[in-house]
Each structure stands twice: as structure tokens, then as C-alpha cells.
Coordinates of C-alpha atoms in Angstrom, one line a residue:
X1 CA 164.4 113.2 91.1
X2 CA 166.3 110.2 90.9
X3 CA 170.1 109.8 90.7
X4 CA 171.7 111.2 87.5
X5 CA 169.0 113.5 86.8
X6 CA 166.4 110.7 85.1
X7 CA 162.8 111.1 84.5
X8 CA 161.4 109.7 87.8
X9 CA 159.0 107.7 86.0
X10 CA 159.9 104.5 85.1
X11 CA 159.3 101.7 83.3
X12 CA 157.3 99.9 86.2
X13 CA 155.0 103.1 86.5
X14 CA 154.6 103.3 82.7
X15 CA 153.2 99.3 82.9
X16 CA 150.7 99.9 85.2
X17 CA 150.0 103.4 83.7
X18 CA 149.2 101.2 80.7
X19 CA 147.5 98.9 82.7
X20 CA 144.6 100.6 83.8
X21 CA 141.2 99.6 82.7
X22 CA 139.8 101.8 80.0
X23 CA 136.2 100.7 81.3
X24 CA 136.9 101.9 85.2
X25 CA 138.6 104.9 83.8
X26 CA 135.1 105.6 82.3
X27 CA 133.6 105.3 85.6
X28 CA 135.9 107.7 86.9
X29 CA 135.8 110.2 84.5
X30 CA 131.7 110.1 84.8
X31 CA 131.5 109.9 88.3
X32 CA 134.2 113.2 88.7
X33 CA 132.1 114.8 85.6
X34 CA 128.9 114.6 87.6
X35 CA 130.1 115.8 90.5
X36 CA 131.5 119.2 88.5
X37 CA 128.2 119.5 86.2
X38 CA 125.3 116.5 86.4
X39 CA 123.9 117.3 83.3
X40 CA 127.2 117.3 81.0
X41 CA 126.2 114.9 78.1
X42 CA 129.6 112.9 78.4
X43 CA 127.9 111.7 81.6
X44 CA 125.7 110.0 79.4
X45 CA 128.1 109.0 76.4
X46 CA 130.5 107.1 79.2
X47 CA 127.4 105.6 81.4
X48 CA 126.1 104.0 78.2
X49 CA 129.5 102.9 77.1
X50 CA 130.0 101.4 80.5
X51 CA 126.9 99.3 80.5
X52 CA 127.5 98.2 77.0
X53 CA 130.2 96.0 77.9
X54 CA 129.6 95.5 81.6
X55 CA 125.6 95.4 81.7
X56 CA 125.2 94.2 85.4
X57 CA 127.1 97.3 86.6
X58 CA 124.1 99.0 88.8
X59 CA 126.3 101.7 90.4
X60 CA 126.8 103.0 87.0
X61 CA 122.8 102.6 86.2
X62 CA 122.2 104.7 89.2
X63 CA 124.7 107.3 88.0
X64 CA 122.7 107.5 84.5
X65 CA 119.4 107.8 86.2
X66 CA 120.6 110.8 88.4
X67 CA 122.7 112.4 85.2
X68 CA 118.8 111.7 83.9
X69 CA 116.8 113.6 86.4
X70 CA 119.2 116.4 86.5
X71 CA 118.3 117.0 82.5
X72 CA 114.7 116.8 83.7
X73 CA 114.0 113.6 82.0
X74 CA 112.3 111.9 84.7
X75 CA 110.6 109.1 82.8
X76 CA 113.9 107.4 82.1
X77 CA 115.4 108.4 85.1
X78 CA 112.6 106.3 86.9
X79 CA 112.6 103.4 84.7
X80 CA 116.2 102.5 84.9
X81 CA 116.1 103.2 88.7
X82 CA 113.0 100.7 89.0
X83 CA 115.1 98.3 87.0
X84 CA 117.7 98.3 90.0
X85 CA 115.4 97.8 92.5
X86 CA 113.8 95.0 90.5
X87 CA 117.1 92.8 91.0
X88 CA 117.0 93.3 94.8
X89 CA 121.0 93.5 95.1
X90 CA 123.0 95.7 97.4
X91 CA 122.5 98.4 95.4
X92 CA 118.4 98.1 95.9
X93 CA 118.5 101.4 98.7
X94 CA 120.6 103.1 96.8
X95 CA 118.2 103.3 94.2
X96 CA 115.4 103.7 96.3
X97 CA 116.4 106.6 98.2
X98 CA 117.1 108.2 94.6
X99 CA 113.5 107.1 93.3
X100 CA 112.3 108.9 96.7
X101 CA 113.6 111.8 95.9
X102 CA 113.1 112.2 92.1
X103 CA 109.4 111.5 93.2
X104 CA 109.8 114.0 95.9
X105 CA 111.2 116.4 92.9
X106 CA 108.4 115.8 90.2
X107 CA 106.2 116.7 93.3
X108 CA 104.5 113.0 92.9
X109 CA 104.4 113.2 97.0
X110 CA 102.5 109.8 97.5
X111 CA 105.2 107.7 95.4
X112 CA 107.9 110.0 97.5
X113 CA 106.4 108.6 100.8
X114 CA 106.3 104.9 99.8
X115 CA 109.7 104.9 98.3
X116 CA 110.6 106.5 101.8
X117 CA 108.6 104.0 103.8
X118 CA 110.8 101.6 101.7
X119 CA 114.0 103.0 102.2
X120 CA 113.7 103.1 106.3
X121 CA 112.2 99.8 106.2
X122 CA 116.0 98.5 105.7
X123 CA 118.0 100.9 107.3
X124 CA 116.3 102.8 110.5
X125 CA 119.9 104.7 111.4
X126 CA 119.7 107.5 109.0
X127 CA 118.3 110.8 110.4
X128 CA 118.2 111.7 106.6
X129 CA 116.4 109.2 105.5
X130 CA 113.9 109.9 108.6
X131 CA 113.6 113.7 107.5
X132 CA 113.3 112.8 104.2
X133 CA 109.9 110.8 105.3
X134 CA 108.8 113.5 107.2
X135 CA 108.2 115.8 104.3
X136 CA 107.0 113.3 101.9
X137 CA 104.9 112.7 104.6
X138 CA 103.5 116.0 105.1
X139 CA 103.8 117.0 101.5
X140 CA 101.4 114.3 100.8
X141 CA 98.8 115.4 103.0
X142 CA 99.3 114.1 106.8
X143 CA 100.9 117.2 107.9
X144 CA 100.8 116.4 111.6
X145 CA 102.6 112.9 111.0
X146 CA 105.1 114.5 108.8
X147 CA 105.7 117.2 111.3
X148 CA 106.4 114.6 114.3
X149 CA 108.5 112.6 111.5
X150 CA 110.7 115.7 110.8
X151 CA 111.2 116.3 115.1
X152 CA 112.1 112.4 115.2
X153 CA 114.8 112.9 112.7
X154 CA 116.2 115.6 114.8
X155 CA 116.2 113.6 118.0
X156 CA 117.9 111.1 116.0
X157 CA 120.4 113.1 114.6
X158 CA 121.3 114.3 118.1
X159 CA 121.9 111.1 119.3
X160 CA 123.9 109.6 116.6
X161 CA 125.7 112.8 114.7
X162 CA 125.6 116.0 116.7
X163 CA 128.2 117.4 114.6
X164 CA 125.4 117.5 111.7
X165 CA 122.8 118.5 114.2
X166 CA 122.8 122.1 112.4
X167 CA 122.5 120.7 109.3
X168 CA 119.5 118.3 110.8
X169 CA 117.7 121.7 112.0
X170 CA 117.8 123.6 108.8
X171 CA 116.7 120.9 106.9
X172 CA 113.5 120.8 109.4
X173 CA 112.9 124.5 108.8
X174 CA 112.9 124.3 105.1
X175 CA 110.5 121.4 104.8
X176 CA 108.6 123.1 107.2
X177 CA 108.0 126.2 105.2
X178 CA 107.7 123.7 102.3
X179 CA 105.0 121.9 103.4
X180 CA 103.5 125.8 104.3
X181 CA 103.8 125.0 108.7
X182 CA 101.8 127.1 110.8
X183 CA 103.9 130.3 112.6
X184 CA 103.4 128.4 115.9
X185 CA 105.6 125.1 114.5
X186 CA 107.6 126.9 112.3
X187 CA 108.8 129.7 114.7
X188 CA 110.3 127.6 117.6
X189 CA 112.3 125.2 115.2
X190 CA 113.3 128.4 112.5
X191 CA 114.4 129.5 116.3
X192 CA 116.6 126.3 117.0
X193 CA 118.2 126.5 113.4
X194 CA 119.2 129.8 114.1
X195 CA 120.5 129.2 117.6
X196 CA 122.7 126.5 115.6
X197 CA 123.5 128.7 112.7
X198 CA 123.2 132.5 113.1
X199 CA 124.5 133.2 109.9
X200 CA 121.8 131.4 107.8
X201 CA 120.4 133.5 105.1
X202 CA 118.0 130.6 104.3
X203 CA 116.5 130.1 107.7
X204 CA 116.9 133.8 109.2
X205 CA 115.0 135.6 106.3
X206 CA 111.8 133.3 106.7
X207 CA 112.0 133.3 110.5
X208 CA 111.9 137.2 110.3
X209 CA 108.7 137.0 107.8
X210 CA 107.1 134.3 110.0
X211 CA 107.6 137.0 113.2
X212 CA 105.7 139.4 111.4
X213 CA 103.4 137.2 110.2
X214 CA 102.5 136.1 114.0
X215 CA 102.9 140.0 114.9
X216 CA 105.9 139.8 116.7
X217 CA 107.4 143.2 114.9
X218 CA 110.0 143.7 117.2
X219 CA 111.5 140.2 117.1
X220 CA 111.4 141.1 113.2
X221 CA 113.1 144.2 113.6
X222 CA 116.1 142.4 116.0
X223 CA 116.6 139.5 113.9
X224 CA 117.0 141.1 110.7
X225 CA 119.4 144.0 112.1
X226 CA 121.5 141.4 112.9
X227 CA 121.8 139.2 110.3
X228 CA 122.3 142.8 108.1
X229 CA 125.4 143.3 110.8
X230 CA 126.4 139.7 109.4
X231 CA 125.8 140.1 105.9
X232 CA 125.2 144.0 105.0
X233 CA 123.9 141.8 101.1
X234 CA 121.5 139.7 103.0
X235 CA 118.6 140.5 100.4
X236 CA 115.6 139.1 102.4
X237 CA 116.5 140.5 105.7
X238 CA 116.7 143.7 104.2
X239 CA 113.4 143.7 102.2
X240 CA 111.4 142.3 105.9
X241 CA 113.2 145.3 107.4
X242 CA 112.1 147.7 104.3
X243 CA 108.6 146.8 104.4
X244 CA 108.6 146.9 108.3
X245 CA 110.5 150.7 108.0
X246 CA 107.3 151.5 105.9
X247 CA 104.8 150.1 108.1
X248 CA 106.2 152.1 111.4
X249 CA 106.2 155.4 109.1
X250 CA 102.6 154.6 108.7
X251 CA 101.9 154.2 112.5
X252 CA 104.2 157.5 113.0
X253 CA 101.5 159.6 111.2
X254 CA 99.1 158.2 113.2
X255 CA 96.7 156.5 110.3
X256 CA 96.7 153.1 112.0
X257 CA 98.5 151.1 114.2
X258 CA 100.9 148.0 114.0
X259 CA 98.3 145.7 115.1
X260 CA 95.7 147.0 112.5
X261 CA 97.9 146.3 110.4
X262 CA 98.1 143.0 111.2
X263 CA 94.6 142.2 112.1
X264 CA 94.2 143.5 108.3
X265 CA 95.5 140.7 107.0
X266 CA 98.6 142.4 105.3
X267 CA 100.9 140.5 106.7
X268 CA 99.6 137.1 105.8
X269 CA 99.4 138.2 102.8
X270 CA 102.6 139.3 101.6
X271 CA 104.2 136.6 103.7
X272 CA 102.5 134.4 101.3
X273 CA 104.1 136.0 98.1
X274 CA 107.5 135.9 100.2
X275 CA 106.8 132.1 100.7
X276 CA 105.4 131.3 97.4
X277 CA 108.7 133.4 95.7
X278 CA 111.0 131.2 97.7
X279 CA 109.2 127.7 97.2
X280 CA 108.9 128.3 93.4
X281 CA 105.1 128.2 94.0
X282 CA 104.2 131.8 93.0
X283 CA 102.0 133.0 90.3
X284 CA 104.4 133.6 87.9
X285 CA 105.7 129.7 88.1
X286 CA 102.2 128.3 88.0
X287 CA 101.3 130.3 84.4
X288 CA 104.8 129.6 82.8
X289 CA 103.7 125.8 83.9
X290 CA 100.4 126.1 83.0
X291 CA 101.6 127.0 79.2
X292 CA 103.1 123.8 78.9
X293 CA 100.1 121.8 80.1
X294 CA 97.0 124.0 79.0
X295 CA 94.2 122.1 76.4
X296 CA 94.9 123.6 72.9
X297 CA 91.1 124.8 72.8
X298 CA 91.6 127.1 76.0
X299 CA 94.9 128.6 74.4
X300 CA 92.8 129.8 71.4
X301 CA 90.2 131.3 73.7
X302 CA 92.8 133.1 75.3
X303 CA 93.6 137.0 74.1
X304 CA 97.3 138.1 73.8
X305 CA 98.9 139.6 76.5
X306 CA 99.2 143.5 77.3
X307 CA 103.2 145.0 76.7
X308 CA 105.0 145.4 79.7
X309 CA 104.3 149.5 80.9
X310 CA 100.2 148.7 79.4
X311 CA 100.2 145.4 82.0
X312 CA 101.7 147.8 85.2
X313 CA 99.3 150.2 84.4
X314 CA 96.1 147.9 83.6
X315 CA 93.1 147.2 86.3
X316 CA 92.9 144.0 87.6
X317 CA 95.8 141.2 88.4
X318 CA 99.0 142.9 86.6
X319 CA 100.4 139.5 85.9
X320 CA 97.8 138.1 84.6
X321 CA 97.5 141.1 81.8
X322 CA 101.0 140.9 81.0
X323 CA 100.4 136.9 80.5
X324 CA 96.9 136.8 78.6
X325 CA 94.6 139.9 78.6
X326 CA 91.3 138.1 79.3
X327 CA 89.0 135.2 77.7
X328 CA 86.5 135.3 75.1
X329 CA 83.0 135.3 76.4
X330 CA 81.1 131.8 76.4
X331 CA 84.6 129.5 77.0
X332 CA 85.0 129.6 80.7
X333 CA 83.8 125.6 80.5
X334 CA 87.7 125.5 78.8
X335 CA 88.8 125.8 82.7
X336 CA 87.0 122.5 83.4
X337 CA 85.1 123.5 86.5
X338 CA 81.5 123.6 87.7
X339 CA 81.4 127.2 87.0
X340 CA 82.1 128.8 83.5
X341 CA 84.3 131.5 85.0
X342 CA 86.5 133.2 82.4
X343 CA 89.2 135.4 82.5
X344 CA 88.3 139.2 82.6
X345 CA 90.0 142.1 80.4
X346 CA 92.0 145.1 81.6
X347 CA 89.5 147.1 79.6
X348 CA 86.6 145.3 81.5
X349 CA 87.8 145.2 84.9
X350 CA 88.6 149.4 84.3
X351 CA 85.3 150.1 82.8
X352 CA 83.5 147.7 86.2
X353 CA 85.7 150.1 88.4
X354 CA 84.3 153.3 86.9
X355 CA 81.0 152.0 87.1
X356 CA 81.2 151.1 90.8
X357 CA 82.1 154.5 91.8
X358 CA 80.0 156.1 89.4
X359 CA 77.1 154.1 91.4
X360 CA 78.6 153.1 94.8
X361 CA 74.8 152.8 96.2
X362 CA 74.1 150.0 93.7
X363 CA 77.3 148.1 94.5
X364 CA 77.7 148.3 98.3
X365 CA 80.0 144.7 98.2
X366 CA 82.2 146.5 96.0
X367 CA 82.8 149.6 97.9
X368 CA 86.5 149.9 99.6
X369 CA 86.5 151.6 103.4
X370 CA 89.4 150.0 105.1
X371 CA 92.4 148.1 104.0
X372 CA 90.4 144.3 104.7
X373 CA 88.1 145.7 101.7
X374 CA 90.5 145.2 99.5
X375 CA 89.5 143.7 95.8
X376 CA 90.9 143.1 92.2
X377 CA 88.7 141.3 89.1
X378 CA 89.8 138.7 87.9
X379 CA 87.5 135.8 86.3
X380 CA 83.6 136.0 85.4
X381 CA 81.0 133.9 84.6
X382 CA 79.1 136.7 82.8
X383 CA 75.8 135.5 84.7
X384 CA 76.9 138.2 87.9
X385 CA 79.8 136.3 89.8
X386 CA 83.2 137.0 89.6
X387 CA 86.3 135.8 91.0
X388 CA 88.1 138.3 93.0
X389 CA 91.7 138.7 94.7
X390 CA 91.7 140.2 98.5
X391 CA 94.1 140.0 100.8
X392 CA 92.8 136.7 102.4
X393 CA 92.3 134.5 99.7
X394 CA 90.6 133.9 96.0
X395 CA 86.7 134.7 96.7
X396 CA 83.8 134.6 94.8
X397 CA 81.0 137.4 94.5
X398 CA 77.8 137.5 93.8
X399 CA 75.6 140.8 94.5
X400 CA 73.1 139.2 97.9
X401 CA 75.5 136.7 98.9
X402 CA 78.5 136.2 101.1
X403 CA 82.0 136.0 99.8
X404 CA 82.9 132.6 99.1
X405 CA 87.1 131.8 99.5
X406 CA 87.6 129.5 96.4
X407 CA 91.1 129.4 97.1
X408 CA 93.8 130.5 99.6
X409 CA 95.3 133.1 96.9
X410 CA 95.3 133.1 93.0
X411 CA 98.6 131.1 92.3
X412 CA 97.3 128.4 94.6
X413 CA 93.7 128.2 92.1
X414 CA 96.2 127.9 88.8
X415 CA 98.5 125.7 90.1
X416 CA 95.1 123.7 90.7
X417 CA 94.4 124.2 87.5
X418 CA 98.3 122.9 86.0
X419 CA 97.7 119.9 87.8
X420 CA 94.0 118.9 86.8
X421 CA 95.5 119.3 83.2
X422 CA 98.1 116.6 84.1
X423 CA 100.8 118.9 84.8
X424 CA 103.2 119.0 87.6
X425 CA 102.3 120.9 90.8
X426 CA 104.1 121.7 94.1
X427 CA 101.7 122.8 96.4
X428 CA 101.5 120.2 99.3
X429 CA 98.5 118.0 98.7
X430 CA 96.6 118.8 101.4
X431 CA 96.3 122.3 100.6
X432 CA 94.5 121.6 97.4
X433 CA 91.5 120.2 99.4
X434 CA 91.8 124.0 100.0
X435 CA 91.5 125.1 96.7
X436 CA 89.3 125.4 93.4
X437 CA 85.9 125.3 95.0
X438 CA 83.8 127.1 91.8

């Protein structure tokens, strides 16, 4: 306080109080509001206002487009972000690392990897911008050079910013699992992250799933007993450890062993629903996209869905009852493939199943004797083929024919499906070479 007890501001500090610049306090005031919560719609109200009386302001252009993408309104996120890029000034990589990744984020991998191409093109010193290559890269469909991409930007994150080097590793891990690695690249670096970080929820749960998915059980078990010694809460750690717990009680009573188990294909398969949950690629995401996308004559060939308990008790693909509860015969053209497969009913798939045991002789593919038999309806094309779920992949049927995988599992063949009808899909590129072969 100053002497005699007066307000210690003073005239001087109420001039330049009154000084400041109402169009830089906008700036502020967005920039601090986006940082707090991107999609508040004063972002938008002060950007606007900012550009309105300083137009050539590209910082604040950039700001709009991410305030943009964050409301999931890519389109004019892009096209005032291609606008900055078009004038070439210093903020030109600015703008093009945020076109990369709202490409990367509307899963439009190929734009991603050129915007990234562009982006190291003028400054090679970034191990982010490296990484960020490396899973375009991979998610567009050259796995093996986005792979050695993602190791590069580790090496050079080593040698230029160790202190971020655990950062560097989980961010390898995760676009590793992202672009759906193999266990034999994704184990040893999920193994370096965890070296780095041993505490990481985010790379520890998938490094347990991906040791059970090679077989390695007891790795499984040690990892995820300690990270529950961490983090008691650690939900994924404690569901790999739950299903393992149920597996060994299966082994204890002598039904089958470990490696039947795996040789079954159980593991693989519900590491892919683990995988799928995490990447948002999973059944449930691909029908709540495919509603926004599907051709209005498919919809109305569509029957309503089952209620909740009906669906959990139905034959067949639960979620797929509790979402639409089959196709009316004749439209399985609607699906736009070579084959007019349409979607079975619970009441058809139940009344198939009695019939197959009523008459197991006359239905010898159908016929379950071990665990790799596996099978659950779920499309026909009402001329004897059927589309059927098993624990390594979406097959097709035919009575005197071999199985023929369509598809690596069900959500893979709709979120085919979302993106032939224009919609959005996030499964890397090269695995839809894998999928939709009816």
C-alpha cells in the first residue's frame, strides 16, 4: 500500500488500463477461452469480431478453424485453414500441421499424409511432426513405411528432447495399435513405453492384451498385477486379469489347456473387441455411423429393433437385434454389393438353429465340436449362403464349399459399408483391402 493508506492504483495504471486495445483483448479472451473449452461459441463471436476489423490476422483464422473442428464442422474448418496456407506467410505450417491433423481426424488418411509430407518439407526438427507422418503413413496403407516413420521419430526425439522421450514412446504405441500393428512390433515398443512410464494405463492395459494375444499368459498375469498394485481402479488391467482368472479355472478342471485356448482363436478374438472398444472402431460405433450415412431406401427395408432383454436373449448377433431385427426378403441389393445378402431375423436365425440340430446329418458345416466351430447368422442371400460370425473373422457359407472370410470381423464389414455410402470410417486403409469380399 502506498503512503497514507491510498489505493495503490494510480492514475498512470488507470491510463494504460484504459489503454489497452479492445481488439487484442478479444484475442486474449478467445485464445484463454479455447484453452478452457474449444467449442464455447464466444470463441466464435470474438474470432469473427477480430477479423472483421483486422482481416489479415491469420493467427486468429487458425484459432477459428480449430474452435471449428472441435464443434465437428470440418468443412469450414478446412476451408479457412486452406485460405492460410494459400497466402504462404509465416503462418503457412501452422496451418498445415492443423489441416494434417483435422484430416488425420475425419480419418481422410491420404490428405493427412500429404499435409504431413508438407509440413516436414519445411521444418525436419520436429520428432512430432515425424510421428505424426508415421501414422498418416501407415493409416493410409503403407504400414511398413509408417512403422519405420514412427521408430525415426523416436530416434529423433532421443537426440534432440530426451526429456519428452516418454511422451515420444507412447505416442508410438498408440498409433501403433491404431494402425492395428502386429504383436511382434507392437510388443517390444508397448515394452519401451512402459520401461519409460510404468504407470501408463494407456499403454500397460493394451500391452497386457497384446501378451495374451501372442500367448505369453504369464507376462499377462505379471504386468497387470502390477499396474493393479499402482492403480487398484485400473479398469483394463483388471478385466485382462478377469478373463485370464477365468481361463486358468478352465485349465484347472482339466477341459483344455492354455495353449488350446489360444490356438482356438479366442484370444485374437476378444483382443479384437478390446482393440476395436478402445480405437472407437467397434460394432456399436460403425451402426450408430452407419445411421447417419445409410440410403433412405435400405432404412425402409430395415425391421425395428428388438427391446433391450428380447435383443440379450435373441439368436444371432445381439447387437445387431437390438439395432434392426433383420431385412425384408428381396432388398439385400440395398447393401450395394455383388451379393444380395440381407440381414437375418432373431426369429429366423432361432428357427435355422433348431433345424440344424433337429437334422445335424444334413448340416455337417453347421455342427459345433470344439470351440474353433464356433458360428452365429447373420446375413442371407436366401439362395443358401449366409454370412456368419466365428471367432476368426466374417465368413461366408454355402452347403459343398469352403468358408470364405469376407471380412476380419463384423464391425470391420459395416464400417466398409459407412464408408462406400460416403461416410466417415477409421479403420486403416489397408485393412479394407481385407474386407467386404461378397
Amino acid at each position: 500500500m502506498s503512503a497514507g493508506g491510498e489505493n495503490p492504483t494510480g492514475p498512470d495504471d488507470v491510463r494504460v488500463e484504459q489503454e489497452v486495445d479492445p481488439t487484442e483483448r478479444d484475442v486474449d479472451v478467445a485464445w484463454e477461452l479455447f484453452d478452457a473449452q474449444p467449442t464455447h461459441p464466444e470463441i466464435g463471436r470474438l474470432a469473427t469480431r477480430v477479423l472483421a476489423q483486422q482481416p489479415g490476422r491469420n493467427g486468429i483464422r487458425i484459432l477459428l478453424a480449430m474452435h471449428l473442428k472441435a464443434r465437428d464442422e470440418l468443412d469450414e474448418a478446412r476451408e479457412l485453414l486452406l485460405s492460410v496456407v494459400g497466402q504462404r506467410d509465416r503462418f503457412f505450417v501452422d496451418a498445415a500441421r492443423e489441416l494434417r491433423d483435422l484430416e488425420q481426424y475425419a480419418y481422410r488418411y491420404q490428405e493427412a499424409r500429404r499435409w504431413a509430407d508438407v509440413v516436414l518439407a519445411e521444418e525436419q526438427e520436429s520428432w512430432l511432426d515425424v510421428l505424426a507422418l508415421g501414422v498418416a503413413t501407415a493409416m493410409a496403407g503403407d504400414l511398413e513405411d509408417g512403422w519405420q516413420l514412427l521408430d525415426d521419430g523416436v530416434t529423433l526425439c532421443a537426440r534432440t528432447d530426451a526429456d519428452s522421450l516418454p511422451h515420444a514412446l507412447t505416442a508410438r504405441t498408440i498409433y501403433l495399435m491404431q494402425s492395428w500393428a502386429p504383436a511382434e512390433r507392437f510388443i517390444p515398443a508397448a515394452e519401451e513405453a512402459i520401461a519409460a512410464d510404468p504407470s501408463s494405463e494407456i499403454v500397460g492395459g493394451p500391452l497386457a492384451w497384446a501378451y495374451m494375444r501372442a500367448g505369453r499368459f504369464e507376462d499377462a498375469e505379471e504386468l497387470t498385477l502390477r499396474m493393479l498394485r499402482l492403480d487398484p481402479t485400473d479398469g483394463m488391467a483388471a478385466s485382462v486379469l478377469t478373463v485370464l482368472r477365468e481361463w486358468q479355472a478352465v485349465v484347472e478342471r482339466g477341459d483344455v489347456s492354455l495353449a488350446d485356448i489360444h490356438a482356438a482363436g479366442v484370444v485374437e478374438w476378444v483382443w479384437g473387441q478390446k482393440r476395436d472398444e478402445l480405437l472407437g472402431t467397434d460394432l456399436a460405433s460403425a451402426l450408430a455411423a452407419l445411421e447417419d450415412v445409410m440410403p433412405a431406401e435400405l432404412r425402409a427395408a430395415l425391421r425395428p429393433p428388438l427391446e433391450e432383454a428380447a435383443a440379450r436373449e435373441s439368436a444371432g448377433e445381439r447387437e445387431i437385434a437390438a439395432w434392426h431385427d433383420g431385412q425384408e426378403p428381396g432388398t439385400g441389393a440395398l447393401w450395394g454389393l455383388d451379393r444380395a445378402f440381407r440381414l437375418m431375423s432373431s426369429t429366423e436365425i432361432a428357427a435355422m438353429d433348431e433345424q440344424i440340430e433337429a437334422e445335424p446329418e444334413a448340416h455337417a458345416q453347421w455342427v459345433q465340436s470344439t470351440t474353433t466351430d464356433y458360428y452365429s447368422q447373420v446375413m442371407t442371400d436366401d439362395e443358401g449362403s449366409y454370412l456368419i460370425v466365428t471367432m476368426d473373422g466374417l465368413r461366408m457359407r454355402r452347403t459343398g464349399a469352403d468358408d470364405v472370410l469376407v471380412a476380419p470381423n463384423l464391425s470391420a464389414w459395416f464400417w466398409e459399408r459407412v464408408a462406400a455410402f460416403g461416410g466417415r470410417s477409421p479403420i486403416p486403409l489397408a485393412r479394407h483391402d481385407a474386407a467386404t469380399r461378397s
